[in-house]
Amino acid sequence: MNTKKVWFITGASKGLGLTLTKKLLLQGYNVTSTSRNKQSLIKEIGEENEKFLPIEMDLTENENVKKAIETTISHFGRIDVLVNNAGYSQIGTLEELSEKEVEDNFKVNVFGSLNVIRNATQYLRKQKSGHIFNIASIGGYTGNFAGFGIYCSTKFAVAGFTEALAEEMKAFGVYTTIVYPGYFRTDFLSKGSVKTPNNPIEEYKSAREMEQAHLKEIDGNQPNDPEKGAEVLITLNEQENPPVHFFMGEDAHHYANLKIDTIQEALEENRTLGTSTGFKK
């Protein structure tokens, strides 16, 4: 295990990002952790030391992200593992969410990750090594959750550009992995981490039921352990050929298989019609 590796983790003041940061530091890795509030990082992890570099960073500001990447390179000399973990869940049906609510979710979950990738890949490309983890969600593979369409669409976007990124970086010896976590017992569904619609429409009963289930029943009862999730990410990075797609949690595997079965069934049921568009030979 190469404990000299430098990890760069976004959204590290809580949840999986915080757990991963602590575990990496205990194992002797060098870690840059970013958050909108630097003091929250220091409060959770401790004072700065030679292996830990907390940085206050606004994902939505490209120049701010560029500076954080440059500070890390100046401090540690390189970046080996990039973890795009920052993001939040915006609950709400497509009709009831405002343009701003939708844009804000995309600015953080999609464009924020792209800002980090845009500024970090030049260093990974030139050093001809590295590993990029883009943390999506099982909701980035299957989106049939009423009231979670916008959040799921941000994660579908992350999955889509990660597939392309994997091909683009392959020639430079850089691995890319899209991670689809199931439900992990973090504060992701707690107040301050999840947003509900400013103007809910009560007629959407299934959406309200799904919303309440997540906020009152699933929150605090998630089946997956973030400590184990962090260990899994470290193990993935140590693999000789890490996968492009990685589903994390039994629940993630369950939902992924349901989606695969649905797609296979749709393909078979409509094969004749679906393949009828070619020119006659």
Tab-separated table of C-alpha atoms in Angstrom:
chain	number	residue	atom	x	y	z
A	1	MET	CA	0.000	0.000	0.000
A	2	ASN	CA	1.388	3.352	-1.052
A	3	THR	CA	0.646	5.636	1.902
A	4	LYS	CA	2.433	8.495	0.153
A	5	LYS	CA	-0.489	8.908	-2.213
A	6	VAL	CA	-2.284	12.248	-2.143
A	7	TRP	CA	-6.097	12.162	-1.995
A	8	PHE	CA	-8.252	15.190	-2.840
A	9	ILE	CA	-11.774	14.907	-1.396
A	10	THR	CA	-14.674	17.322	-1.830
A	11	GLY	CA	-17.564	17.582	0.621
A	12	ALA	CA	-15.388	16.274	3.427
A	13	SER	CA	-16.855	17.992	6.490
A	14	LYS	CA	-19.513	15.313	7.001
A	15	GLY	CA	-20.836	12.010	5.745
A	16	LEU	CA	-18.786	9.640	3.625
A	17	GLY	CA	-16.242	12.361	2.804
A	18	LEU	CA	-15.460	12.951	6.469
A	19	THR	CA	-15.276	9.240	7.258
A	20	LEU	CA	-12.956	8.653	4.289
A	21	THR	CA	-10.708	11.556	5.310
A	22	LYS	CA	-10.297	10.237	8.847
A	23	LYS	CA	-9.619	6.697	7.693
A	24	LEU	CA	-7.026	7.795	5.129
A	25	LEU	CA	-5.167	9.922	7.662
A	26	LEU	CA	-5.085	7.018	10.132
A	27	GLN	CA	-3.565	4.866	7.392
A	28	GLY	CA	-0.850	7.419	6.641
A	29	TYR	CA	-2.091	8.920	3.392
A	30	ASN	CA	-1.781	12.599	2.477
A	31	VAL	CA	-5.207	14.216	2.245
A	32	THR	CA	-6.611	17.485	0.997
A	33	SER	CA	-10.188	17.871	2.202
A	34	THR	CA	-12.467	20.626	0.996
A	35	SER	CA	-15.639	22.158	2.344
A	36	ARG	CA	-17.528	25.436	2.136
A	37	ASN	CA	-16.332	26.024	5.716
A	38	LYS	CA	-12.684	25.302	6.534
A	39	GLN	CA	-13.272	25.528	10.286
A	40	SER	CA	-15.790	22.701	10.117
A	41	LEU	CA	-13.043	20.496	8.690
A	42	ILE	CA	-10.583	21.457	11.414
A	43	LYS	CA	-13.245	20.966	14.083
A	44	GLU	CA	-14.047	17.464	12.863
A	45	ILE	CA	-10.559	16.254	11.985
A	46	GLY	CA	-8.217	18.299	14.143
A	47	GLU	CA	-5.563	20.902	13.571
A	48	GLU	CA	-3.554	20.979	10.396
A	49	ASN	CA	-0.588	18.623	10.116
A	50	GLU	CA	1.837	17.770	7.350
A	51	LYS	CA	-0.475	15.071	5.964
A	52	PHE	CA	-3.750	16.979	6.226
A	53	LEU	CA	-4.608	20.076	4.211
A	54	PRO	CA	-8.097	21.528	4.839
A	55	ILE	CA	-9.252	23.981	2.187
A	56	GLU	CA	-12.322	26.184	2.024
A	57	MET	CA	-13.700	25.800	-1.475
A	58	ASP	CA	-16.836	26.814	-3.344
A	59	LEU	CA	-17.471	24.113	-5.939
A	60	THR	CA	-19.597	26.422	-8.043
A	61	GLU	CA	-16.779	28.945	-8.610
A	62	ASN	CA	-14.263	27.660	-11.136
A	63	GLU	CA	-11.476	30.049	-10.108
A	64	ASN	CA	-11.970	29.040	-6.475
A	65	VAL	CA	-11.651	25.370	-7.420
A	66	LYS	CA	-8.591	26.085	-9.557
A	67	LYS	CA	-6.907	27.776	-6.598
A	68	ALA	CA	-7.666	24.793	-4.306
A	69	ILE	CA	-6.130	22.380	-6.811
A	70	GLU	CA	-3.051	24.587	-7.215
A	71	THR	CA	-2.681	24.899	-3.427
A	72	THR	CA	-2.738	21.112	-3.120
A	73	ILE	CA	-0.118	20.679	-5.856
A	74	SER	CA	2.058	23.311	-4.200
A	75	HIS	CA	1.700	21.644	-0.777
A	76	PHE	CA	1.952	17.936	-1.657
A	77	GLY	CA	3.517	18.055	-5.110
A	78	ARG	CA	0.803	15.989	-6.790
A	79	ILE	CA	-2.715	14.535	-6.646
A	80	ASP	CA	-3.135	10.776	-6.996
A	81	VAL	CA	-6.763	10.167	-6.098
A	82	LEU	CA	-9.605	12.589	-6.724
A	83	VAL	CA	-12.944	12.019	-4.973
A	84	ASN	CA	-15.874	14.113	-6.185
A	85	ASN	CA	-18.109	13.533	-3.188
A	86	ALA	CA	-19.780	16.910	-2.546
A	87	GLY	CA	-23.462	17.201	-3.350
A	88	TYR	CA	-26.948	17.404	-1.893
A	89	SER	CA	-30.395	16.003	-2.529
A	90	GLN	CA	-33.140	18.264	-3.819
A	91	ILE	CA	-36.558	16.728	-3.238
A	92	GLY	CA	-39.534	17.828	-5.325
A	93	THR	CA	-41.564	16.935	-8.392
A	94	LEU	CA	-40.694	18.429	-11.761
A	95	GLU	CA	-43.744	20.691	-11.677
A	96	GLU	CA	-43.258	22.143	-8.219
A	97	LEU	CA	-39.517	22.884	-8.261
A	98	SER	CA	-38.574	26.357	-9.449
A	99	GLU	CA	-35.961	27.061	-12.081
A	100	LYS	CA	-33.577	28.277	-9.372
A	101	GLU	CA	-34.030	25.174	-7.201
A	102	VAL	CA	-33.216	22.987	-10.191
A	103	GLU	CA	-30.257	25.103	-11.303
A	104	ASP	CA	-28.774	25.196	-7.804
A	105	ASN	CA	-28.817	21.392	-7.587
A	106	PHE	CA	-27.119	21.079	-10.966
A	107	LYS	CA	-24.563	23.773	-10.091
A	108	VAL	CA	-23.305	21.736	-7.132
A	109	ASN	CA	-23.854	18.126	-8.168
A	110	VAL	CA	-22.894	18.416	-11.841
A	111	PHE	CA	-21.052	21.622	-12.669
A	112	GLY	CA	-19.201	21.579	-9.339
A	113	SER	CA	-17.756	18.146	-10.112
A	114	LEU	CA	-16.883	19.290	-13.638
A	115	ASN	CA	-15.023	22.297	-12.209
A	116	VAL	CA	-12.897	19.961	-10.092
A	117	ILE	CA	-12.293	17.551	-12.970
A	118	ARG	CA	-11.409	20.343	-15.399
A	119	ASN	CA	-8.778	21.734	-13.062
A	120	ALA	CA	-7.330	18.471	-11.757
A	121	THR	CA	-7.066	16.283	-14.854
A	122	GLN	CA	-4.269	18.340	-16.382
A	123	TYR	CA	-2.014	17.239	-13.517
A	124	LEU	CA	-3.140	13.610	-13.637
A	125	ARG	CA	-2.673	13.570	-17.406
A	126	LYS	CA	0.848	14.967	-17.224
A	127	GLN	CA	1.958	12.610	-14.439
A	128	LYS	CA	0.326	9.721	-16.364
A	129	SER	CA	-1.263	8.192	-13.287
A	130	GLY	CA	-4.161	8.680	-10.932
A	131	HIS	CA	-7.668	7.587	-10.071
A	132	ILE	CA	-10.868	9.644	-10.226
A	133	PHE	CA	-13.883	8.634	-8.130
A	134	ASN	CA	-17.148	10.357	-9.005
A	135	ILE	CA	-19.686	9.618	-6.278
A	136	ALA	CA	-23.146	9.395	-7.814
A	137	SER	CA	-26.032	7.443	-6.261
A	138	ILE	CA	-28.080	4.409	-7.103
A	139	GLY	CA	-30.470	7.196	-8.123
A	140	GLY	CA	-27.999	7.913	-10.913
A	141	TYR	CA	-28.768	4.530	-12.436
A	142	THR	CA	-32.463	4.125	-11.745
A	143	GLY	CA	-34.642	7.206	-11.378
A	144	ASN	CA	-38.111	5.854	-10.644
A	145	PHE	CA	-38.456	7.622	-7.296
A	146	ALA	CA	-41.345	10.108	-7.243
A	147	GLY	CA	-40.130	13.501	-6.045
A	148	PHE	CA	-36.460	12.767	-6.729
A	149	GLY	CA	-36.370	13.372	-10.488
A	150	ILE	CA	-34.079	16.390	-10.387
A	151	TYR	CA	-31.636	14.874	-7.907
A	152	CYS	CA	-31.560	11.629	-9.907
A	153	SER	CA	-31.031	13.559	-13.131
A	154	THR	CA	-27.955	15.253	-11.668
A	155	LYS	CA	-26.537	11.862	-10.805
A	156	PHE	CA	-27.443	10.439	-14.228
A	157	ALA	CA	-25.432	13.341	-15.654
A	158	VAL	CA	-22.469	12.455	-13.432
A	159	ALA	CA	-22.663	8.839	-14.595
A	160	GLY	CA	-22.813	9.925	-18.226
A	161	PHE	CA	-19.784	12.187	-18.216
A	162	THR	CA	-17.846	9.704	-16.084
A	163	GLU	CA	-18.194	7.046	-18.780
A	164	ALA	CA	-16.753	9.490	-21.320
A	165	LEU	CA	-14.052	10.637	-18.890
A	166	ALA	CA	-12.946	7.029	-18.381
A	167	GLU	CA	-12.304	6.727	-22.112
A	168	GLU	CA	-10.589	10.108	-22.325
A	169	MET	CA	-8.193	9.412	-19.432
A	170	LYS	CA	-7.423	5.781	-20.242
A	171	ALA	CA	-4.557	6.672	-22.582
A	172	PHE	CA	-2.843	8.569	-19.770
A	173	GLY	CA	-2.905	5.748	-17.231
A	174	VAL	CA	-5.654	7.414	-15.178
A	175	TYR	CA	-8.497	5.225	-13.879
A	176	THR	CA	-12.019	6.552	-13.514
A	177	THR	CA	-14.784	5.019	-11.379
A	178	ILE	CA	-18.406	6.023	-11.041
A	179	VAL	CA	-19.692	4.912	-7.626
A	180	TYR	CA	-23.403	4.241	-7.161
A	181	PRO	CA	-23.941	4.079	-3.368
A	182	GLY	CA	-27.141	2.813	-1.836
A	183	TYR	CA	-28.378	4.284	1.438
A	184	PHE	CA	-25.550	4.978	3.892
A	185	ARG	CA	-26.138	5.947	7.501
A	186	THR	CA	-24.855	9.518	7.283
A	187	ASP	CA	-26.596	12.873	7.696
A	188	PHE	CA	-27.301	13.060	3.942
A	189	LEU	CA	-31.059	13.020	4.602
A	190	SER	CA	-30.870	15.306	7.619
A	191	LYS	CA	-31.802	18.977	7.812
A	192	GLY	CA	-29.101	21.079	6.182
A	193	SER	CA	-28.098	18.296	3.791
A	194	VAL	CA	-31.372	17.757	1.952
A	195	LYS	CA	-33.696	20.379	0.511
A	196	THR	CA	-37.462	20.120	0.145
A	197	PRO	CA	-39.524	22.144	-2.370
A	198	ASN	CA	-40.240	25.761	-1.532
A	199	ASN	CA	-43.724	25.458	-3.002
A	200	PRO	CA	-44.966	21.880	-2.646
A	201	ILE	CA	-48.092	20.753	-4.475
A	202	GLU	CA	-50.051	18.494	-2.166
A	203	GLU	CA	-51.822	16.706	-5.008
A	204	TYR	CA	-48.606	14.781	-5.631
A	205	LYS	CA	-49.385	12.189	-2.984
A	206	SER	CA	-46.808	9.600	-4.071
A	207	ALA	CA	-44.080	12.266	-4.006
A	208	ARG	CA	-45.106	13.444	-0.529
A	209	GLU	CA	-45.142	9.842	0.709
A	210	MET	CA	-41.693	9.196	-0.749
A	211	GLU	CA	-40.424	12.461	0.756
A	212	GLN	CA	-41.717	11.629	4.225
A	213	ALA	CA	-40.382	8.097	4.011
A	214	HIS	CA	-36.887	9.440	3.354
A	215	LEU	CA	-37.004	12.170	5.986
A	216	LYS	CA	-38.731	10.256	8.790
A	217	GLU	CA	-38.202	6.524	8.194
A	218	ILE	CA	-35.064	5.983	6.117
A	219	ASP	CA	-32.999	8.743	7.770
A	220	GLY	CA	-31.097	7.143	10.643
A	221	ASN	CA	-32.008	3.633	9.522
A	222	GLN	CA	-29.929	3.380	6.361
A	223	PRO	CA	-28.529	-0.157	5.927
A	224	ASN	CA	-24.971	0.715	4.922
A	225	ASP	CA	-22.032	1.626	7.188
A	226	PRO	CA	-19.976	4.654	6.001
A	227	GLU	CA	-16.886	3.223	7.726
A	228	LYS	CA	-17.110	0.164	5.490
A	229	GLY	CA	-17.916	2.345	2.494
A	230	ALA	CA	-14.736	4.373	3.014
A	231	GLU	CA	-12.698	1.183	3.315
A	232	VAL	CA	-14.217	-0.072	0.070
A	233	LEU	CA	-13.072	3.071	-1.779
A	234	ILE	CA	-9.537	2.619	-0.481
A	235	THR	CA	-9.584	-1.031	-1.567
A	236	LEU	CA	-10.887	-0.080	-5.025
A	237	ASN	CA	-8.000	2.337	-5.450
A	238	GLU	CA	-5.557	-0.438	-4.618
A	239	GLN	CA	-6.913	-2.726	-7.342
A	240	GLU	CA	-4.754	-3.231	-10.406
A	241	ASN	CA	-7.669	-2.495	-12.754
A	242	PRO	CA	-10.461	-0.727	-10.856
A	243	PRO	CA	-13.896	-0.790	-12.531
A	244	VAL	CA	-15.599	2.091	-14.314
A	245	HIS	CA	-18.944	1.180	-12.694
A	246	PHE	CA	-19.189	0.222	-9.016
A	247	PHE	CA	-22.423	-0.375	-7.108
A	248	MET	CA	-21.956	-0.050	-3.338
A	249	GLY	CA	-24.394	-1.729	-0.963
A	250	GLU	CA	-26.816	-4.631	-1.216
A	251	ASP	CA	-29.632	-2.167	-1.799
A	252	ALA	CA	-27.743	-0.598	-4.698
A	253	HIS	CA	-27.302	-4.037	-6.250
A	254	HIS	CA	-31.001	-4.775	-5.728
A	255	TYR	CA	-32.192	-1.598	-7.468
A	256	ALA	CA	-29.630	-1.964	-10.262
A	257	ASN	CA	-30.799	-5.496	-11.028
A	258	LEU	CA	-34.435	-4.350	-11.084
A	259	LYS	CA	-33.497	-1.683	-13.644
A	260	ILE	CA	-31.521	-4.159	-15.746
A	261	ASP	CA	-34.444	-6.606	-15.746
A	262	THR	CA	-36.847	-3.818	-16.757
A	263	ILE	CA	-34.628	-2.744	-19.650
A	264	GLN	CA	-34.103	-6.321	-20.847
A	265	GLU	CA	-37.860	-6.908	-20.796
A	266	ALA	CA	-38.529	-3.677	-22.698
A	267	LEU	CA	-35.932	-4.604	-25.322
A	268	GLU	CA	-37.395	-8.042	-25.889
A	269	GLU	CA	-41.038	-6.942	-25.942
A	270	ASN	CA	-40.402	-4.282	-28.560
A	271	ARG	CA	-37.494	-5.808	-30.499
A	272	THR	CA	-39.340	-6.104	-33.826
A	273	LEU	CA	-40.689	-2.561	-33.754
A	274	GLY	CA	-37.504	-1.127	-32.297
A	275	THR	CA	-35.286	-2.597	-35.017
A	276	SER	CA	-37.620	-1.739	-37.911
A	277	THR	CA	-36.064	1.628	-38.720
A	278	GLY	CA	-33.245	0.558	-41.039
A	279	PHE	CA	-33.187	0.992	-44.814
A	280	LYS	CA	-34.295	-2.091	-46.712
A	281	LYS	CA	-31.391	-3.987	-48.217
